[in-house]
Short mmCIF file of C-alpha atoms and ligand atoms in Angstrom, two decimals:
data_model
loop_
_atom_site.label_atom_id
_atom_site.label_comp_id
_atom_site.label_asym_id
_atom_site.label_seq_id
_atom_site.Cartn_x
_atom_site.Cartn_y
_atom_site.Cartn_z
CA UNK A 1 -1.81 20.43 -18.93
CA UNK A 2 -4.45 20.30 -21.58
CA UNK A 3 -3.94 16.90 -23.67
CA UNK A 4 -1.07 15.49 -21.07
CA UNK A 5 -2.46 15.81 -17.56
CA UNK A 6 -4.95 13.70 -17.73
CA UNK A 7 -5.71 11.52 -14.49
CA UNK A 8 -3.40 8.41 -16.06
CA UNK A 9 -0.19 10.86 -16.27
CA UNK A 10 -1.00 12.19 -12.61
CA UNK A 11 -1.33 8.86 -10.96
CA UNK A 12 2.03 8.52 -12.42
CA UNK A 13 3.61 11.68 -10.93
CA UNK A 14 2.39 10.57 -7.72
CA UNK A 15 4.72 8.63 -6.09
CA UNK A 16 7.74 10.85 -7.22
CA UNK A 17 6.89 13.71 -4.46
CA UNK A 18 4.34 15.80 -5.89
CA UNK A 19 2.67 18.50 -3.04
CA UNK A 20 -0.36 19.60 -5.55
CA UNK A 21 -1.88 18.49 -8.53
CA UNK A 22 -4.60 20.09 -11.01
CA UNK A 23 -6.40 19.22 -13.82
CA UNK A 24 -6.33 19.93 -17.15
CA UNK A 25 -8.08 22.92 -17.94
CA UNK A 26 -11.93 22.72 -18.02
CA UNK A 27 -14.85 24.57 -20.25
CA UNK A 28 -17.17 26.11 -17.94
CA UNK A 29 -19.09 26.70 -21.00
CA UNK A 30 -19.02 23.01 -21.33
CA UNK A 31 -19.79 22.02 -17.37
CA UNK A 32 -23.00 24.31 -18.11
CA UNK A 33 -24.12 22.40 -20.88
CA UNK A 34 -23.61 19.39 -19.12
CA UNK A 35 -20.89 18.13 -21.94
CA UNK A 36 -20.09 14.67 -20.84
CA UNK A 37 -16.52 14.50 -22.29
CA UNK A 38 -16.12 17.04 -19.43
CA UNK A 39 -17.12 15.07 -17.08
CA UNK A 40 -14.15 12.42 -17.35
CA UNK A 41 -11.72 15.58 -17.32
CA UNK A 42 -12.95 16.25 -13.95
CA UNK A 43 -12.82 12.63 -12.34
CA UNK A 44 -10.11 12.50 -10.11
CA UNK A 45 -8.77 9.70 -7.99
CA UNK A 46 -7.51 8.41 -4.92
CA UNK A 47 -3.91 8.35 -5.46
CA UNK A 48 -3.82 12.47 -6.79
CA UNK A 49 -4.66 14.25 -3.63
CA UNK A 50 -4.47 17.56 -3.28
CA UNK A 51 -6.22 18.84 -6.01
CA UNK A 52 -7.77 21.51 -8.17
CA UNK A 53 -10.23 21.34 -11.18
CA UNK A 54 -8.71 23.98 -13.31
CA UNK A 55 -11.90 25.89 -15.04
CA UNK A 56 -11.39 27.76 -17.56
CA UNK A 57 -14.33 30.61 -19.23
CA UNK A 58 -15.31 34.35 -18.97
CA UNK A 59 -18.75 34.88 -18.01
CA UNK A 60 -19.07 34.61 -13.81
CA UNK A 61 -22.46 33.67 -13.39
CA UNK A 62 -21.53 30.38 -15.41
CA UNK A 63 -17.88 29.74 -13.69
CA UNK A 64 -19.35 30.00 -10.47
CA UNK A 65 -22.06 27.58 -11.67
CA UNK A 66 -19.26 25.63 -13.24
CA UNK A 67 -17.43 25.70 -9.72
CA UNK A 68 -20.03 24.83 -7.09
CA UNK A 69 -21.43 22.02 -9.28
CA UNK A 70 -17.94 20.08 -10.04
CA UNK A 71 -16.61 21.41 -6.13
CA UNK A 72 -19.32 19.61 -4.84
CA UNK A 73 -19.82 16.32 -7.17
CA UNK A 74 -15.87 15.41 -7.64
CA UNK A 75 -13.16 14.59 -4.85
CA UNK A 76 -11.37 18.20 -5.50
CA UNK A 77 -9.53 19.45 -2.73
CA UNK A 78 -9.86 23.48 -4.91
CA UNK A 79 -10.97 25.21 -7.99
CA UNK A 80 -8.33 26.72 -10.05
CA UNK A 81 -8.86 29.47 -12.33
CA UNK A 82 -7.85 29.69 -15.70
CA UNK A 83 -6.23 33.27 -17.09
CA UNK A 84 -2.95 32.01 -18.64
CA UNK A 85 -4.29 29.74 -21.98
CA UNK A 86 -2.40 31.67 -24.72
CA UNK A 87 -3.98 29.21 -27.49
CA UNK A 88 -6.09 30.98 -30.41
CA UNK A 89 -9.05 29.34 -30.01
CA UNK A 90 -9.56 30.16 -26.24
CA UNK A 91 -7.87 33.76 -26.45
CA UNK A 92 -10.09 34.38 -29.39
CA UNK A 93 -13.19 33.72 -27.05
CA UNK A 94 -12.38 36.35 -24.58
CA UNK A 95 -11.04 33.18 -22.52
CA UNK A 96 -7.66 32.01 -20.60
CA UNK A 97 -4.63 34.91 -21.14
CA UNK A 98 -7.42 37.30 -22.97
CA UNK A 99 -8.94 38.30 -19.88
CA UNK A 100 -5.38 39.48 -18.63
CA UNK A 101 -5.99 42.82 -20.97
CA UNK A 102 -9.33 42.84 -18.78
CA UNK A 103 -7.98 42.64 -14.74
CA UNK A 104 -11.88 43.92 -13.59
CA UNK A 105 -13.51 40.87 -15.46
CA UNK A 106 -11.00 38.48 -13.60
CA UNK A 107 -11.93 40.10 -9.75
CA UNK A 108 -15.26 39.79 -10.94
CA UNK A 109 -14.74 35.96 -11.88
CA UNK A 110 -12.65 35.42 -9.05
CA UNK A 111 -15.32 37.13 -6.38
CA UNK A 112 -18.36 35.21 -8.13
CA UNK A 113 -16.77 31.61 -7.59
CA UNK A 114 -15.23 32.16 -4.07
CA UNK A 115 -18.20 32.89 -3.48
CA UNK A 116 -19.99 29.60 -5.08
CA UNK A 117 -17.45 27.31 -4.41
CA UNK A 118 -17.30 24.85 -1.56
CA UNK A 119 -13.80 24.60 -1.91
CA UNK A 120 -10.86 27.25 -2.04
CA UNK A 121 -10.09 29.05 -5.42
CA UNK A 122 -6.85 29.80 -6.48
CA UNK A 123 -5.61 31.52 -9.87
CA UNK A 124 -3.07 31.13 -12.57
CA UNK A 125 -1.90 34.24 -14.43
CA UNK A 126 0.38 34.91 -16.70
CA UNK A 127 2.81 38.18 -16.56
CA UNK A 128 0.66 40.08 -18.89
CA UNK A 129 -1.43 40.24 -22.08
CA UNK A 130 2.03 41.89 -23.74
CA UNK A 131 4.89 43.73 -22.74
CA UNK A 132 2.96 47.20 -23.26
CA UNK A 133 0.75 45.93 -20.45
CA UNK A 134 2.43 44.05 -18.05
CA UNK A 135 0.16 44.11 -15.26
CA UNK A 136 0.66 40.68 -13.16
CA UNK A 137 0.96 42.52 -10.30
CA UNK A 138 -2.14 44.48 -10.52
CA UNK A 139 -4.01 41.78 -11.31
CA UNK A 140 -2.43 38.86 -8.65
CA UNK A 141 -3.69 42.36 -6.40
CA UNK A 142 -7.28 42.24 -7.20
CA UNK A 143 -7.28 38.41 -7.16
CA UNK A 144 -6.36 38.45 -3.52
CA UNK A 145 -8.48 41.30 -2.94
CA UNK A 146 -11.57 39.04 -4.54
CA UNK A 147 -10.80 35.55 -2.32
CA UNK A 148 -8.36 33.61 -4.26
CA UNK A 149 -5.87 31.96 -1.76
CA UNK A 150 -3.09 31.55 -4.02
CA UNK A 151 -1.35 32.25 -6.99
CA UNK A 152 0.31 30.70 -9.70
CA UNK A 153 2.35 33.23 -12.05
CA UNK A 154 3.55 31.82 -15.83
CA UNK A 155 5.60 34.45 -16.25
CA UNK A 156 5.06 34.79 -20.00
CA UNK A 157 3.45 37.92 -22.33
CA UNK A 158 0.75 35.63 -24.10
CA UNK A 159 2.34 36.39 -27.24
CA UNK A 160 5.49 34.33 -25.60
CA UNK A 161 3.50 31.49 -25.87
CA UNK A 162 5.84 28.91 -24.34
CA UNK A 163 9.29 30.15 -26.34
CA UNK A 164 12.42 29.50 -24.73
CA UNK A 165 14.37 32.20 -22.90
CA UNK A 166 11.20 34.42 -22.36
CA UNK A 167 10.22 33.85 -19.00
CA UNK A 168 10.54 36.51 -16.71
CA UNK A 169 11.70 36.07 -13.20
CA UNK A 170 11.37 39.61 -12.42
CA UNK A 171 7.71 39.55 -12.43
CA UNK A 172 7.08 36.87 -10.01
CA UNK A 173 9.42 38.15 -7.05
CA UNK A 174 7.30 41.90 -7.78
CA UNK A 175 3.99 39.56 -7.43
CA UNK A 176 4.98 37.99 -4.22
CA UNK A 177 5.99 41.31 -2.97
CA UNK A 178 2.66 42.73 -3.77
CA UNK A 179 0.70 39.95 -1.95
CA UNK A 180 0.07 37.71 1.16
CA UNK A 181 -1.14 34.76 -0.10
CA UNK A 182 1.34 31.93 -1.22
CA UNK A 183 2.98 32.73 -5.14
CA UNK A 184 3.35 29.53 -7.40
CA UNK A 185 7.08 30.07 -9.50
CA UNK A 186 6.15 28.68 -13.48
CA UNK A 187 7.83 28.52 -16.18
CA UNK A 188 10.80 26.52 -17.42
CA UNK A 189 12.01 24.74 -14.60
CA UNK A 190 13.31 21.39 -15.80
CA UNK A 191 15.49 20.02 -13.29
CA UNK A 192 17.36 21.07 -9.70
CA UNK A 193 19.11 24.36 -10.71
CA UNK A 194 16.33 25.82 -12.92
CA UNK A 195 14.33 25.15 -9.48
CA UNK A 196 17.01 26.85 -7.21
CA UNK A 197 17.08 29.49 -9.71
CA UNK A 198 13.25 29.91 -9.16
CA UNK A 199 12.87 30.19 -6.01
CA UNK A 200 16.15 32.04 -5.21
CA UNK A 201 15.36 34.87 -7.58
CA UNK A 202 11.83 35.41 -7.06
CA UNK A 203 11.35 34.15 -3.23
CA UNK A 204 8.30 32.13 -4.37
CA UNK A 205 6.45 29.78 -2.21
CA UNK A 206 6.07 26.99 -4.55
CA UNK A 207 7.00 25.67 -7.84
CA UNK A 208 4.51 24.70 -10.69
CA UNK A 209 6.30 22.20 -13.24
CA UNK A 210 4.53 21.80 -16.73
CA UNK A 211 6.32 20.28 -19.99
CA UNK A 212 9.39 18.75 -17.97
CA UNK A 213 7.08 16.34 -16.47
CA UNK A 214 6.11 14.77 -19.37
CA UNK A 215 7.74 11.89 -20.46
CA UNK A 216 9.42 11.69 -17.16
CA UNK A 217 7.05 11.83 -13.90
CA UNK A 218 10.84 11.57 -12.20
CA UNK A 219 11.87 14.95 -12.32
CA UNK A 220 10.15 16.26 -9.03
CA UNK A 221 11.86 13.49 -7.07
CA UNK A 222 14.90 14.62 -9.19
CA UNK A 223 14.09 18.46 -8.45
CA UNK A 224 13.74 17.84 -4.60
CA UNK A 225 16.41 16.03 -3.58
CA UNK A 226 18.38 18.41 -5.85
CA UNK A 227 17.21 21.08 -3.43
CA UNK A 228 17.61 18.80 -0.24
CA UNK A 229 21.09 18.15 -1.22
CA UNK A 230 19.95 14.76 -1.67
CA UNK A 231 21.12 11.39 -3.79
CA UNK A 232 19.27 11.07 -7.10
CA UNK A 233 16.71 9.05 -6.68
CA UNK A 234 16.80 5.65 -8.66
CA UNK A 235 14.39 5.06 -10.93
CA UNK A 236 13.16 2.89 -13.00
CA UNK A 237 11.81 4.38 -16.19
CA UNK A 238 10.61 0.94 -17.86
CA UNK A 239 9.07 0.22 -14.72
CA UNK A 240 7.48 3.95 -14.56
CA UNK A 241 6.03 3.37 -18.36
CA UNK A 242 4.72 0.24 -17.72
CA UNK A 243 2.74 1.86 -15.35
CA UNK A 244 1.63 4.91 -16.99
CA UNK A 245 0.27 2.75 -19.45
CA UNK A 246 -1.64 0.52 -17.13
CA UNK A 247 -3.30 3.56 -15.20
CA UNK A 248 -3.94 4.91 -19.18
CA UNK A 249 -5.51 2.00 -20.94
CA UNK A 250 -7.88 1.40 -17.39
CA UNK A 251 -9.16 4.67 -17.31
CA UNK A 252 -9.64 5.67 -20.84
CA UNK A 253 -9.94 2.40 -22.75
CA UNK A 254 -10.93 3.85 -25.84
CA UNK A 255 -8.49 6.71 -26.31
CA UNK A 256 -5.18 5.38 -24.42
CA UNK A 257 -3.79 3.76 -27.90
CA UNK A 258 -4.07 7.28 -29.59
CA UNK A 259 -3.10 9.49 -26.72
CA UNK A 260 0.10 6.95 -25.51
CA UNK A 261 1.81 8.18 -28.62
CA UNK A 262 2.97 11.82 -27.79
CA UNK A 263 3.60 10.24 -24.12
CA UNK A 264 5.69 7.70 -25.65
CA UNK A 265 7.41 9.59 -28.00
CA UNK A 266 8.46 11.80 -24.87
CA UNK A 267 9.65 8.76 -23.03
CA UNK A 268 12.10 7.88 -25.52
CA UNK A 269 13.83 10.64 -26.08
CA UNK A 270 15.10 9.52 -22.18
CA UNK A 271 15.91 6.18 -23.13
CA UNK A 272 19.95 6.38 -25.32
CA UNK A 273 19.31 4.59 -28.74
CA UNK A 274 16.00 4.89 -28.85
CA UNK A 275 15.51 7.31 -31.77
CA UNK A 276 14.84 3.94 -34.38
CA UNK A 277 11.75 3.41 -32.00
CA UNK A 278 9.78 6.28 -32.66
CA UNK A 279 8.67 5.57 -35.76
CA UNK A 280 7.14 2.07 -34.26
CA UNK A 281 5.51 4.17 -31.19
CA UNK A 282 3.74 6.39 -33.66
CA UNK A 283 2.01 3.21 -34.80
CA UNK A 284 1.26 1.49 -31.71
CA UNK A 285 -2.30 1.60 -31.30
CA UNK A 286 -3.05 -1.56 -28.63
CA UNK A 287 -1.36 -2.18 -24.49
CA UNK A 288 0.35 -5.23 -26.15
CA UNK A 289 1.96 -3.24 -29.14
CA UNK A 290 2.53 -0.10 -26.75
CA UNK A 291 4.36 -3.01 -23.92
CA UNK A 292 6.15 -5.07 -26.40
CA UNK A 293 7.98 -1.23 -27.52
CA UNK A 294 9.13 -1.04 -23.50
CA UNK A 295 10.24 -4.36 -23.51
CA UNK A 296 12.43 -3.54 -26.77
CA UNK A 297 14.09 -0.89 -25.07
CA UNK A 298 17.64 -0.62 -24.51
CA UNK A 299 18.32 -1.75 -20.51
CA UNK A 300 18.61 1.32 -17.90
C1 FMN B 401 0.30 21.37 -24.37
C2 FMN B 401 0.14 22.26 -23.18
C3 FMN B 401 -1.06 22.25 -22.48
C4 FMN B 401 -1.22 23.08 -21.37
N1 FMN B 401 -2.41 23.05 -20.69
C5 FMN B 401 -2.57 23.81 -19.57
C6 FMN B 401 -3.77 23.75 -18.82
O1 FMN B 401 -4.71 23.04 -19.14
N2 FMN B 401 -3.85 24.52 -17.71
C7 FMN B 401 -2.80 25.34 -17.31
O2 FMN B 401 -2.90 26.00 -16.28
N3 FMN B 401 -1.68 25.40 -18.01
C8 FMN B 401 -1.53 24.66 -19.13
N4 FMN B 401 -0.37 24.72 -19.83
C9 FMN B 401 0.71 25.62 -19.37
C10 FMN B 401 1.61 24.93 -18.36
O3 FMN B 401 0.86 24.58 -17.20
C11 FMN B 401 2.73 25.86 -17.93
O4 FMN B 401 2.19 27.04 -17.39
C12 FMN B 401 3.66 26.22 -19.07
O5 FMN B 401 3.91 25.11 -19.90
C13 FMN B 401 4.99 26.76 -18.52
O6 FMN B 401 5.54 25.88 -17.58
P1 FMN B 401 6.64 24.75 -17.96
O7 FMN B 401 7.80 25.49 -18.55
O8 FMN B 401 6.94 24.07 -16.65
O9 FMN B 401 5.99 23.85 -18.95
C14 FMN B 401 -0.18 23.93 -20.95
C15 FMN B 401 1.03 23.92 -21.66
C16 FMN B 401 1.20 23.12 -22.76
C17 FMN B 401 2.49 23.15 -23.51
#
C-alpha cells in the first residue's frame, strides 16, 4: 500500500504468518527515468520473502523496461501489475483502475512484461471501471491469456474508491470461474469471519489484506488461526511497535519521524485509553519522542 507498505511495515508483518508480500506501487515512468526515490521503494529485504515489485504505468515498452531492470537488480521473487489505483492523479494519467475501461491495453502490458521479466507477473484488478462496465472477468481472461500467473481482484467500481459496504463478492467467485490460474480475494477483510466469508463465497485461492494491517501487523496471525480453529495468538503490541519503529528509523532515517505518525496514530486506536495520546503522536518527530509515547501506554 502506497504510503504504508513500505519495507519497515513489512518486516513487521513478517513474523505474524504472511504467505506473500508486495510493494508499494511503483512509477514505471519513474524506473525509466532512473528516479532515485524509486529506487528505495523497490529495496526489499531478507526477512519479506516472497515478493512482488508492484509497477504501476501504461505504456508497455516502458513497463517491460521497468520490469526486467528492477526483476533483475532487486531480490523480487515477481512483478505485480498495477490496474486497481483509483486515485485522481494516476487515473487521470491513463494509469492504475483507468486502464480497466481499456482491457486490450492491459493484455498488451501484461504480454510485453511476461515477456521482459525474469520473474513471474501477476495482476491486480479491480471489478470494473464502473458498474456500466463491469468487466473483471473479461479482463482477469485476457490477463491469463497474456502470461500473468495470478490474480488479485479488489472487487471495487473505481468510483467505490475504498467505501464501506461496496465490495462485491460476486465478482470474484465469476473471476475464478473464468480462469486457471490462482484468484487473490481483496477487499475488506479485517479479521477471521470477513476471511471465512471470502473465501467461502467466492472459492478464492488466497486472500490479499490491505488497510486492516495497518496499525496492527497481528491480524493475519489473528485471521489464520481464526480459520484453523486455532487459539488467538498472544501478542504483544508494545513489543510489535517498538519494533516497527526500529526497522523504520534504520531504513529510512530521514523520513521515519514524519511517516511514524499515521502508523502511530493507527496503533492507538488498539491500545483502550489511548485517545489523549494522539495529539502527542502527531508531534513526535524523533525514535526517543516516538518510544517514550509506547512506554506511556496503558499496559496490554
Ligand atoms: C492509502 C492506500 C494506499 C494503497 N496503495 C496500494 C498500492 O500501492 N498498490 C495496490 O495494489 N493497492 C493499494 N491500495 C489498495 C489496497 O491494496 C487494497 O486493494 C484496498 O485497500 C482494499 O483492500 P482492504 O480492504 O484489505 O484494504 C492502497 C489502499 C490505500 C487505502
Amino acid at each position: 500500500m502506497a504510503g504504508a507498505g513500505d519495507r519497515a511495515f513489512r518486516e513487521t508483518c513478517a513474523p505474524f504468518g504472511v504467505d506473500f508480500f508486495c510493494t508499494e506501487m511503483i512509477s514505471a515512468k519513474a524506473v525509466h527515468f532512473g528516479d532515485k526515490k524509486t529506487r528505495l521503494l523497490a529495496e526489499t529485504g531478507t526477512a519479506e520473502h516472497p515478493i512482488a515489485i508492484q509497477l504501476f504505468g501504461s505504456d508497455p515498452a516502458i513497463m517491460a523496461e521497468a520490469a526486467a531492470k528492477l526483476g533483475k537488480s532487486e531480490k523480487a521473487d515477481g512483478i505485480d501489475l498495477n490496474f486497481g489505483c483509483p486515485v485522481p492523479k494516476i487515473v487521470n494519467n491513463g494509469e492504475g483502475s483507468a486502464l480497466m475501461k481499456d482491457p486490450e491495453r492491459i493484455c498488451e502490458i501484461v504480454r510485453s512484461v511476461v515477456e521482459a521479466s525474469p520473474l513471474p507477473v501477476s495482476v491486480k484488478i479491480r471489478a470494473g471501471w464502473d458498474e456500466n462496465s463491469e468487466n473483471a472477468v473479461k479482463v482477469a481472461t485476457l490477463c491469463e491469456k497474456a502470461g500473468a500467473c495470478r490474480i488479485a481482484v479488489h472487487a471495487r467500481y473505481r468510483g467505490d474508491f475504498y467505501r464501506d459496504g461496496t465490495v462485491k463478492l460476486p465478482v470474484i467467485r465469476a473471476v475464478k470461474e473464468a480462469v486457471s490460474i490462482p484468484v487473490i480475494g481483496n477487499g475488506d477483510i479485517r479479521d477471521g469471519e470477513s476471511a471465512l466469508r471470502m473465501l467461502e463465497e467466492t472459492g478464492c485461492d488466497g486472500l490479499m489484506i490491505g488497510r486492516a494491517a495497518v496499525g496492527k501487523p497481528w491480524v493475519f496471525a489473528e485471521i489464520r488461526a481464526a480459520l484453523d480453529g486455532a487459539p488467538e495468538p498472544t501478542v504483544h503490541p508494545k513489543e510489535v511497535l517498538r519494533e516497527h519503529l526500529r526497522l523504520a528509523f534504520l531504513y529510512k532515517p530521514l523520513t521515519a519521524g514524519r511517516e511514524m505518525r499515521m502508523h502511530m496514530a493507527q496503533y492507538l486506536k488498539g491500545f483502550r485509553g489511548a485517545a489523549g495520546l494522539r495529539d502527542q503522536a502527531s508531534h513526535a518527530s524523533t525514535i526517543e519522542d516516538y518510544l517514550a509515547l509506547v512506554d506511556s501506554l496503558p499496559q496490554e
